[in-house]
Coordinates of C-alpha atoms and ligand atoms in Angstrom, one line a residue:
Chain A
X14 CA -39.3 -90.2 34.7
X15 CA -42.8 -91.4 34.6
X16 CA -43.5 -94.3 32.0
X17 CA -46.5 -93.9 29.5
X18 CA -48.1 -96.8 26.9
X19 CA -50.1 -96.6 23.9
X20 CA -50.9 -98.4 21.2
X21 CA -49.6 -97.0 17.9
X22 CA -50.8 -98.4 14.4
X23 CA -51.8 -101.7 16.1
X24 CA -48.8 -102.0 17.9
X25 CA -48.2 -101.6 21.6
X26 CA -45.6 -98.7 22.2
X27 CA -43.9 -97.3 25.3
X28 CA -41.5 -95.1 26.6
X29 CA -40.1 -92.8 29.4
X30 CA -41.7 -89.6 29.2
X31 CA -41.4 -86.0 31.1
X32 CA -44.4 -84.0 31.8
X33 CA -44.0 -81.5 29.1
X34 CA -43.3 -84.3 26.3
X35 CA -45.6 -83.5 23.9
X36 CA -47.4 -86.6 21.8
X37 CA -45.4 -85.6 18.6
X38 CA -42.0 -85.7 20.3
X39 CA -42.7 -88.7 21.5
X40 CA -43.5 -90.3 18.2
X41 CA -41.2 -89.0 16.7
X42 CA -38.4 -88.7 19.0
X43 CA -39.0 -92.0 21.2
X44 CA -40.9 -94.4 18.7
X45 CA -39.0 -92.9 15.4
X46 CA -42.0 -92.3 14.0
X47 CA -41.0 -89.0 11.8
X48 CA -44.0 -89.4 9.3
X49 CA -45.6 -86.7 11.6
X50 CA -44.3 -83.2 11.1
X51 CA -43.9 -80.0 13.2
X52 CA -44.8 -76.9 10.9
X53 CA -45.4 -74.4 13.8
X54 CA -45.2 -73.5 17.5
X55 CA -49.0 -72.1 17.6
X56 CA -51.1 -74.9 17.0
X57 CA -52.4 -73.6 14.0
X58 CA -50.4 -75.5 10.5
X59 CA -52.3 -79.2 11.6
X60 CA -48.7 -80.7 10.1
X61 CA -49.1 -82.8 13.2
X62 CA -52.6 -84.3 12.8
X63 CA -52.6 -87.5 14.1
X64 CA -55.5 -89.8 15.4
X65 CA -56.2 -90.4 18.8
X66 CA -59.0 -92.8 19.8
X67 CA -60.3 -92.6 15.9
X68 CA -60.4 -88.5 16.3
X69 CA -58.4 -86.2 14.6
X70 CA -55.5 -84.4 17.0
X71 CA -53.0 -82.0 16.8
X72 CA -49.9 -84.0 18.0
X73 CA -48.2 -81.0 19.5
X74 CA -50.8 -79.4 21.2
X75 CA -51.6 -82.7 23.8
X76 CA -49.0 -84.2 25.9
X77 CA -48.0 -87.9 25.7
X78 CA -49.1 -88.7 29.2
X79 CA -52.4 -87.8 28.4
X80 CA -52.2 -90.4 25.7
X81 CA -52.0 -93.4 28.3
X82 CA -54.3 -96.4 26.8
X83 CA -55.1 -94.4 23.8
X84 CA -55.2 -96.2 20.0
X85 CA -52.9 -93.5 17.8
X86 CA -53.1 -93.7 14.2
X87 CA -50.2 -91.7 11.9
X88 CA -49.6 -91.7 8.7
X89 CA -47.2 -94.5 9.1
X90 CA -50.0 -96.4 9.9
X91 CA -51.9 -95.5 6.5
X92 CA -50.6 -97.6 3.7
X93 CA -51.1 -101.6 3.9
X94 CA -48.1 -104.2 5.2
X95 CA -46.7 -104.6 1.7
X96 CA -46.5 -100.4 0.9
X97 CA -49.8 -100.2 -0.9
X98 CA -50.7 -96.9 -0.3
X99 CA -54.5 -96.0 1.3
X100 CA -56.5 -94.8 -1.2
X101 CA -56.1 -91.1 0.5
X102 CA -52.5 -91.5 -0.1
X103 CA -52.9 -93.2 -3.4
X104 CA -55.2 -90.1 -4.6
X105 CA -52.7 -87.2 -3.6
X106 CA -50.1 -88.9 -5.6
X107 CA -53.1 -89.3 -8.8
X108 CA -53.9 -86.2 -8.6
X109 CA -50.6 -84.0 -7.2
X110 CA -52.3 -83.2 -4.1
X111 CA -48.8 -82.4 -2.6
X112 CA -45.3 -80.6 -3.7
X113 CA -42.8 -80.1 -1.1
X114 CA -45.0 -83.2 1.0
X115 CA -44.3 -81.1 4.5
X116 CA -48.4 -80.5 5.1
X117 CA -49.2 -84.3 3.5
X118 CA -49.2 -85.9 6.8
X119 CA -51.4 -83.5 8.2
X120 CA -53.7 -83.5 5.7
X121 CA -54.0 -87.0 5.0
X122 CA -54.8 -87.8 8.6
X123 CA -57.2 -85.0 8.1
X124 CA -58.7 -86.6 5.2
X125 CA -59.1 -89.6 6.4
X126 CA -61.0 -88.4 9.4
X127 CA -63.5 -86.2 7.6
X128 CA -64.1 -89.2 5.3
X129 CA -64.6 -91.7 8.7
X130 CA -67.5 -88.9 9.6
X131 CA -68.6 -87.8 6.5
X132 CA -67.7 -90.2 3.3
X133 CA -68.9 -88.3 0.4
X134 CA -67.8 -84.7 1.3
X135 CA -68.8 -81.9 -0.6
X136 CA -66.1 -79.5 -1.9
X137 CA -67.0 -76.9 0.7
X138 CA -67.1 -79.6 3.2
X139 CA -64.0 -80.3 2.6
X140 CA -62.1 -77.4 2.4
X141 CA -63.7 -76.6 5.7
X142 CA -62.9 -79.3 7.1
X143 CA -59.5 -78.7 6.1
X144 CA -59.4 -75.0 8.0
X145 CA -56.6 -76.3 10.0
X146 CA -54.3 -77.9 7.6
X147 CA -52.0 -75.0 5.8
X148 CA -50.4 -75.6 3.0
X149 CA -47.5 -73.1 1.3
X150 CA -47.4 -75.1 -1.8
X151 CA -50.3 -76.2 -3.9
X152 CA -53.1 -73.9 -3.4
X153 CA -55.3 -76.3 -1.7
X154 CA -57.2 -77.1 -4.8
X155 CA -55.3 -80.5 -5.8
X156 CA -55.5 -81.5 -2.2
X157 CA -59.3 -80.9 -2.4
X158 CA -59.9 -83.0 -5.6
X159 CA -57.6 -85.9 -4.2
X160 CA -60.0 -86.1 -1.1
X161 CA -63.2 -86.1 -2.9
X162 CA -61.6 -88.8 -5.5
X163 CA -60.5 -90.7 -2.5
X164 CA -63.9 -90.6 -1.6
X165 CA -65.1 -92.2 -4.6
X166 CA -66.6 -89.4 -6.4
X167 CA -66.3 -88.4 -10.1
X168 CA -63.9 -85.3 -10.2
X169 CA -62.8 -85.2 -13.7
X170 CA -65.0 -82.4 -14.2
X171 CA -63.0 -80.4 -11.3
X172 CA -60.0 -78.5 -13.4
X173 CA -56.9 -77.8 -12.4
X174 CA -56.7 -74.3 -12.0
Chain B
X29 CA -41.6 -75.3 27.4
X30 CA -40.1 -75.0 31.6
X31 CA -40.4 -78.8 32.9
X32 CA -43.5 -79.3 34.9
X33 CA -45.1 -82.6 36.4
X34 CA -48.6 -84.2 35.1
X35 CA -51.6 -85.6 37.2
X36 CA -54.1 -87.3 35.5
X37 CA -56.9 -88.0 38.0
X38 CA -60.4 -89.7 37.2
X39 CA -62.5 -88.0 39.8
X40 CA -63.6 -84.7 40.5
X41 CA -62.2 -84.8 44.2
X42 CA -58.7 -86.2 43.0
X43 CA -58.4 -83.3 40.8
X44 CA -59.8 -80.4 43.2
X45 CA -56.9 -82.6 45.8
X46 CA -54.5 -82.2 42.7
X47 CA -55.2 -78.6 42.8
X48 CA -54.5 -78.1 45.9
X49 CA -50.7 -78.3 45.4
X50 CA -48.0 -75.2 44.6
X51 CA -48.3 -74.1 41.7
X52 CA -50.7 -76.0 40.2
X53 CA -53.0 -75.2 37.1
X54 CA -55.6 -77.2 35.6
X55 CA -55.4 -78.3 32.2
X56 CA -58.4 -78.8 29.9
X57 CA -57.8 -79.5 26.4
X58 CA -54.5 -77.7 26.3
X59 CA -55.2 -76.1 23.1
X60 CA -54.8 -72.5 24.7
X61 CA -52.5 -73.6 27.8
X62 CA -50.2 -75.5 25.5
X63 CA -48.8 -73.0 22.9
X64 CA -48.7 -70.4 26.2
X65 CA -46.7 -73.0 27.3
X66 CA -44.6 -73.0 24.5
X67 CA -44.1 -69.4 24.5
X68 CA -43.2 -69.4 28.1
X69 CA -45.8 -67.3 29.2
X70 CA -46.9 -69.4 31.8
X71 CA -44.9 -71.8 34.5
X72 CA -46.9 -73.9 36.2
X73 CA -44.8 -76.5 38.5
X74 CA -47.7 -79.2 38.5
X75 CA -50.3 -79.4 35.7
X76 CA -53.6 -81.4 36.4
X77 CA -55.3 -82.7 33.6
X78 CA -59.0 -83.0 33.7
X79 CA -59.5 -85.3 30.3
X80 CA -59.3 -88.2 32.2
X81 CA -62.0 -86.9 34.8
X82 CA -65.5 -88.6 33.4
X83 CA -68.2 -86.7 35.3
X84 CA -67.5 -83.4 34.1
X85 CA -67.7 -84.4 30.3
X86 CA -71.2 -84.3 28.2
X87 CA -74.3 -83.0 27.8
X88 CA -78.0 -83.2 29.5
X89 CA -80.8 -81.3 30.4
X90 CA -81.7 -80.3 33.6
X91 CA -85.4 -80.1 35.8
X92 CA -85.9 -76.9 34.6
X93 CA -86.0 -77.2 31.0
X94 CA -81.7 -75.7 31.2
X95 CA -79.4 -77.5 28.8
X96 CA -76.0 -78.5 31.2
X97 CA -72.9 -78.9 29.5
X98 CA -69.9 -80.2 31.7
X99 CA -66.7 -77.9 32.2
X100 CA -65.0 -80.6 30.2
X101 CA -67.4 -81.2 27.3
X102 CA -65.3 -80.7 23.7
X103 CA -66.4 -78.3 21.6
X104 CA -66.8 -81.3 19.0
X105 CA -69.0 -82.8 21.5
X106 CA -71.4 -79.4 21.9
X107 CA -71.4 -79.3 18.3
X108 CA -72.9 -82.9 17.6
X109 CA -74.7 -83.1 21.0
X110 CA -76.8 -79.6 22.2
X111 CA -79.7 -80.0 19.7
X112 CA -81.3 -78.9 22.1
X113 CA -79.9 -75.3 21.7
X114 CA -78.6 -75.0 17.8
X115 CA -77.5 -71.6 18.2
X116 CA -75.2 -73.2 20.9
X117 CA -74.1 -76.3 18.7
X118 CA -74.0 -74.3 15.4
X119 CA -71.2 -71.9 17.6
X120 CA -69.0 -74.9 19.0
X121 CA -69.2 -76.0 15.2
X122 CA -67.6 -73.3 14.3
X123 CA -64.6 -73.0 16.9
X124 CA -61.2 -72.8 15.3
X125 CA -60.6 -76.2 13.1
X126 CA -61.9 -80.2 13.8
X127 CA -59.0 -80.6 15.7
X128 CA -59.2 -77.5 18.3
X129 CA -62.7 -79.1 18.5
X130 CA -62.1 -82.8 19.4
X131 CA -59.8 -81.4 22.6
X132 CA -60.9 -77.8 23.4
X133 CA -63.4 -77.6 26.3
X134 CA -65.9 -75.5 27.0
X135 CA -64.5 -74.8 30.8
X136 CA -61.2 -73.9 29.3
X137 CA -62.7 -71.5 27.2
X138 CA -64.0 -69.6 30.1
X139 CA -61.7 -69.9 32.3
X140 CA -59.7 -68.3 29.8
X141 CA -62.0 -65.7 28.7
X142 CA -60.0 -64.3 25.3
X143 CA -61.6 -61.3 24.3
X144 CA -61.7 -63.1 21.3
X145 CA -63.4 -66.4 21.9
X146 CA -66.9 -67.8 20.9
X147 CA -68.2 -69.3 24.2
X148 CA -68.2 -66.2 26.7
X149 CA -70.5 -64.7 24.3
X150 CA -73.4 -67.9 24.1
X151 CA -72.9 -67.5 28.4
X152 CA -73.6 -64.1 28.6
X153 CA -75.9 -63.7 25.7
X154 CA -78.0 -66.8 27.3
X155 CA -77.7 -65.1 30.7
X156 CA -76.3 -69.2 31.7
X157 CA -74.8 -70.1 35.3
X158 CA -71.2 -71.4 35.8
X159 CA -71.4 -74.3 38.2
X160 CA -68.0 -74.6 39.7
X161 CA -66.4 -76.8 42.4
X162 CA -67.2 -74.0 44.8
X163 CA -70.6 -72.2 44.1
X164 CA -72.8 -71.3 40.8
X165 CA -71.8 -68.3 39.1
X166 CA -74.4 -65.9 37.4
X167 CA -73.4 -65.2 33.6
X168 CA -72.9 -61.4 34.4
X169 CA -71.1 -61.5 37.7
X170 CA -68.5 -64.3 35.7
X171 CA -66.3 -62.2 33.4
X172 CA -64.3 -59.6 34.4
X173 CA -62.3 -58.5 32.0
X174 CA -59.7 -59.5 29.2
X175 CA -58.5 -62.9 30.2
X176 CA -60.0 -62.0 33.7
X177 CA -63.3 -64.0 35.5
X178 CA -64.3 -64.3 39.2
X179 CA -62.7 -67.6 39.1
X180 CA -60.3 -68.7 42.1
X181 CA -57.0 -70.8 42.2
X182 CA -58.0 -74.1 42.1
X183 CA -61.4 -73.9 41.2
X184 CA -63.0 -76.0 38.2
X185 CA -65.6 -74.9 36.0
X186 CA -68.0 -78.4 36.1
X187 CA -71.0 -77.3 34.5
X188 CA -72.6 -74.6 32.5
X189 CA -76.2 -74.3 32.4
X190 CA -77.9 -72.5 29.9
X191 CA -81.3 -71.4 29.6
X192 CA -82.9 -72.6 25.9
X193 CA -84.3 -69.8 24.3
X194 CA -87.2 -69.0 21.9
X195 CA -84.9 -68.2 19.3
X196 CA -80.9 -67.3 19.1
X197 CA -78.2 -66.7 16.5
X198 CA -74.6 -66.3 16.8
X199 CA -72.8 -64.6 14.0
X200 CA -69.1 -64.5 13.8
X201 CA -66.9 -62.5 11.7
X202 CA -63.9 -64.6 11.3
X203 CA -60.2 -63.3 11.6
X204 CA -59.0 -66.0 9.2
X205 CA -55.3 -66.7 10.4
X206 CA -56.0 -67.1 14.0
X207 CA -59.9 -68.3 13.3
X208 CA -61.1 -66.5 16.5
X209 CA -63.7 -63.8 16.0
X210 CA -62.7 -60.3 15.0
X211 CA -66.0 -59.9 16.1
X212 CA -68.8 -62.0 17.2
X213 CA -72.8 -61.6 18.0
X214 CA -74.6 -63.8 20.4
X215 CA -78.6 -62.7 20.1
X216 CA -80.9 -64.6 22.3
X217 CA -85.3 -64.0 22.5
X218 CA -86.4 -65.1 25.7
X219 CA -90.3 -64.8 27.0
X220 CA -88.9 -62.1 28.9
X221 CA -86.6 -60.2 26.8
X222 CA -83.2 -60.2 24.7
X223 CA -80.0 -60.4 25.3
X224 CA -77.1 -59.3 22.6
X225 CA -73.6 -60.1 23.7
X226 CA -70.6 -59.3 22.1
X227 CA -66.9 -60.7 21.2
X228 CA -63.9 -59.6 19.8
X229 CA -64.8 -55.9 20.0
X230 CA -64.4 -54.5 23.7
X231 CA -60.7 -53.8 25.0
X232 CA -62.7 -55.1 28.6
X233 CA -64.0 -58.6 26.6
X234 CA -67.2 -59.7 26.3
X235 CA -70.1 -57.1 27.1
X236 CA -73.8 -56.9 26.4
X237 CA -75.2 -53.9 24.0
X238 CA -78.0 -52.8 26.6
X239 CA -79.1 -50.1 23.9
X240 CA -79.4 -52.8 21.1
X241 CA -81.3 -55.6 24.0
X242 CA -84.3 -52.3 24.6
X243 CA -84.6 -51.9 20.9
X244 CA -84.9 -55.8 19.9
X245 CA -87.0 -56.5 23.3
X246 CA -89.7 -54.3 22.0
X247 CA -89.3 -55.0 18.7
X248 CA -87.5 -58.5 17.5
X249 CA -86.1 -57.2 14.0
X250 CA -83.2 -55.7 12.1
X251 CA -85.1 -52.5 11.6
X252 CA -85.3 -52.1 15.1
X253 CA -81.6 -51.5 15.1
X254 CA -81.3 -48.7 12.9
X255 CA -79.8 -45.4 14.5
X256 CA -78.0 -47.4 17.0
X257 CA -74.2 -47.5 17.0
X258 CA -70.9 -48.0 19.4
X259 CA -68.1 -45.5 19.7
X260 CA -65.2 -46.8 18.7
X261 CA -63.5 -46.0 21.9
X262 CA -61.9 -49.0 24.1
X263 CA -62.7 -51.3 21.2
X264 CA -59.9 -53.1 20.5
X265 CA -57.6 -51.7 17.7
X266 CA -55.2 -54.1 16.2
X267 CA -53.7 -54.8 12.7
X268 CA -56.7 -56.6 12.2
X269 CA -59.4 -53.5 12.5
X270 CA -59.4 -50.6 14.0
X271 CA -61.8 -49.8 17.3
X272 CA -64.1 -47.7 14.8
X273 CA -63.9 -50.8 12.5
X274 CA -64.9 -53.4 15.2
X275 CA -67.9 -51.0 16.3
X276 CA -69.4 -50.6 12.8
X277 CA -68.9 -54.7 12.5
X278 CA -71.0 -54.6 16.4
X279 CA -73.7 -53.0 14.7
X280 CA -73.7 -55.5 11.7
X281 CA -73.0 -59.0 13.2
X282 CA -76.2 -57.8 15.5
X283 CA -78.0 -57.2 12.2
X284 CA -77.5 -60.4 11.0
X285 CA -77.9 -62.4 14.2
X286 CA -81.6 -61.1 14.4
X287 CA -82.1 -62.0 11.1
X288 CA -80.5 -65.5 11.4
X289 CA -82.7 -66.0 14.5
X290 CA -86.2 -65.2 12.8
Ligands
LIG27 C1 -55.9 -72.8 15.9 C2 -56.9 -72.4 17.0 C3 -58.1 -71.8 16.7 C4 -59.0 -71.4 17.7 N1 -60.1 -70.8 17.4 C5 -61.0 -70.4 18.3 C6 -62.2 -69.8 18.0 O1 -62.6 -69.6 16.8 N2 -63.1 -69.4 19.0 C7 -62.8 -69.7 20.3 O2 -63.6 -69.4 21.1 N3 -61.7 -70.3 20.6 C8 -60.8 -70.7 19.7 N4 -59.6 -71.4 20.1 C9 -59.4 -71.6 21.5 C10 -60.0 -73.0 21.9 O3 -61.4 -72.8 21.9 C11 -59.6 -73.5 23.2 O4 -60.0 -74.8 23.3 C12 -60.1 -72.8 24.5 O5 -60.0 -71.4 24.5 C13 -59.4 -73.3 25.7 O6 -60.0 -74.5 26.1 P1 -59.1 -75.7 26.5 O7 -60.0 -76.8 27.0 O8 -58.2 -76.1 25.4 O9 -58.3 -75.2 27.8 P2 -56.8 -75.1 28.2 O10 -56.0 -74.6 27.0 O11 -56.4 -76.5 28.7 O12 -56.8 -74.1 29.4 C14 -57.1 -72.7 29.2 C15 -57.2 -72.1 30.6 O13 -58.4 -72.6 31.3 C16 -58.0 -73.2 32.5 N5 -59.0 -74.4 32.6 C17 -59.1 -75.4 31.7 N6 -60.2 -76.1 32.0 C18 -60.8 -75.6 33.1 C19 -61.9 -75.9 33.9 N7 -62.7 -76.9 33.6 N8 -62.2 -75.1 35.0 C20 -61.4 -74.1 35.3 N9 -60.3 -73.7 34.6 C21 -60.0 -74.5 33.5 C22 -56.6 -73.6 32.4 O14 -56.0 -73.7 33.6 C23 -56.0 -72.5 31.5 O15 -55.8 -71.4 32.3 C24 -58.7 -71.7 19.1 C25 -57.5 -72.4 19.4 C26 -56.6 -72.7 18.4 C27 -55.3 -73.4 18.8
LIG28 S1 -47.2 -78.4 14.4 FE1 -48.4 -76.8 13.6 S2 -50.3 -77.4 14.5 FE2 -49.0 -78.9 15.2
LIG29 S1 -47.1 -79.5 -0.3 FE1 -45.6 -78.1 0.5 S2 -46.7 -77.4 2.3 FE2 -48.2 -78.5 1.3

């Protein structure tokens, strides 16, 4: 079985891989890494969303070789050393941007990439930026306000609805 | 997923080589291939994947005022790169979600040719050229049908060129849950005429409206429209919409696209 290396939240990571191992099975299958969730076979729930090369990715629709010499970022890789959560993670929790948590990978990693590109979103910025994270739980709306507080904007005027 | 082995070359040549093998299929950004894949509906023995193949990737324009996209330009990379041509970058803007964009290609897209997708309709409705590894394809000799083109085994799409013109809209009518167009409008003004192509409507994919490209070439304006419709018949008729459905939507998106274009 062909080898493959990457570096994975600042750390250097490989394994044995077959052709058809897809990046998420081999985070979370070969490195552990189980942060990163599989919602769907169609490439469509972004529960996988992981970074690759500083761009968002859906981790089971690009195989792991492809990932040879790449920098991955998942959401293990979000919170500081000492479990201080990013302020992305730190905001859903404020502001009950998740309920069951399945998406919150997804959408975090998502989050944090519209925020590398574009760091004070507006609300329609974000929500369509978030066109391929799908959430069964919360309606979207609390996930919206955690972004744009994690962004550093004033959303006490944004109700819960 | 049936077990398959993975190439990875970094040159054009290594990957037409690649290619050359049983069975083999090119892979672009995987984000159509992949959940086939999945599904089973395809069984490649030998996959060769072109991301790591530099000198079909990004975006320039050429001697004669054409904007050339490589076959294995991301649609996040059209979106923040062809300027040049907005109705072209405001269309790769709008493929599926961020994360489609930062892997799907523009010479997957093609090659693929969904009834459904965005990109045939910008190639046909800017009449552009598919360069491949073997020869340079005219816009209207390239598609051929649902999930049919004129392209052979083995052969790589490398470059499209399009032809910038005076003034262009594309206007997509989403289908939410898969994000493809239920239907979508390219409408393009050049010196010499315009061109309307359309997505998402035609059981044979991707057509041009010649009736709705006489109207607007004479006069560029929504008015000009008026009176003209599609039948219904072989438009694609789904849970979605119905074929009469998709034809009254034609006649809309068109609508809009010359009024988006100005
Ligand atoms: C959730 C979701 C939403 C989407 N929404 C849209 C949308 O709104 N509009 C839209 O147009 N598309 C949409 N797509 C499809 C997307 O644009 C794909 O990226 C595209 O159709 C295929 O490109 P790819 O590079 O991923 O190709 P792949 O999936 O890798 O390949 C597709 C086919 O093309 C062949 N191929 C790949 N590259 C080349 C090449 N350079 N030369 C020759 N053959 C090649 C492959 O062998 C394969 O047969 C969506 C996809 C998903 C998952
Ligand atoms: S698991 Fe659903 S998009 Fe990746
Ligand atoms: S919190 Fe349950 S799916 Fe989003």
């Amino acid at each position: 079985m062909p080898e493959v290396s990457m570096t994975v939240n600042g750390k250097p990571a490989k394994g044995q891989i077959e052709g058809r191992t897809l990046l998420v099975d081999f985070l979370r299958d070969t490195l552990g890494l189980t942060g990163t969730h599989v919602g769907c076979d169609t490439s469509q729930c972004g529960a996988c969303v992981v970074h690759v090369d500083g761009r968002a990715v859906k981790a089971c629709t690009m195989f792991a070789a492809e990932a040879e010499g790449a920098e991955i970022r998942t959401i293990e890789g979000m919170a500081e050393p000492d479990g201080t959560l990013h302020p992305i993670q730190a905001a859903f929790r404020e502001h009950h941007g998740l309920q069951c948590g399945f998406c919150t990978p997804g959408m975090v990693m998502s989050a944090a990439a519209l925020l590398a590109e574009n760091p004070t979103p507006t609300e329609a910025e974000v929500r369509d930026y978030l066109e391929g994270n799908i959430c069964r739980c919360t309606g979207y709306h609390n996930i919206v306000k955690a972004i744009l507080a994690a962004s550093g904007q004033d959303v006490s005027r944004i109700a819960a609805e | 997923m049936y077990a398959f082995e993975i190439d990875r070359p970094n040159t054009l040549a290594d990957a037409v080589k690649a290619l050359g093998a049983e069975e083999a299929q090119a892979l672009g950004g995987g984000q159509t291939l992949i959940p086939a894949l999945k599904q089973r509906l395809a069984s490649p023995a030998r996959l060769v994947a072109l991301s790591g193949v530099a000198e079909i990737k990004g975006i320039c324009t050429g001697d004669d005022g054409a904007l050339c996209i490589g076959g294995g330009t991301t649609h996040a990379d059209v979106a923040a790169g062809a300027g040049a041509y907005p109705a072209l970058a405001a269309l790769a803007a709008n493929i599926g979600d961020p994360a489609v964009r930062n892997r799907g290609t523009i010479g997957g897209s093609l090659a693929n040719n969904d009834p459904s997708a965005c990109y045939p309709a910008a190639v046909l409705g800017s009449g552009a050229t598919v360069v491949t590894t073997n020869r340079q394809i005219a816009a209207d000799d390239f598609f051929e049908g649902m999930f049919t083109t004129t392209l052979e085994d083995g052969e790589i799409i490398t470059e499209v060129r399009f032809p910038v013109p005076e003034a262009a809209s594309y206007q997509k009518f989403e289908q939410p849950a898969s994000r493809f167009a239920l239907v979508g409008v390219f409408v393009a003004r050049f010196a010499d005429g315009v061109r309307v192509a359309v997505t998402g409507a035609s059981e044979e994919g991707v057509f041009r409206w010649s009736e709705a490209e006489a109207a607007l070439s004479k006069d560029f304006a929504p008015a000009a429209l008026e009176g003209l419709s599609l039948s219904g018949d072989g438009m694609i008729s789904d849970l979605h919409g119905s074929g009469d459905y998709r034809a009254h939507l034609v006649a809309v998106m068109t609508r809009r696209a010359v009024a988006a274009a100005g």
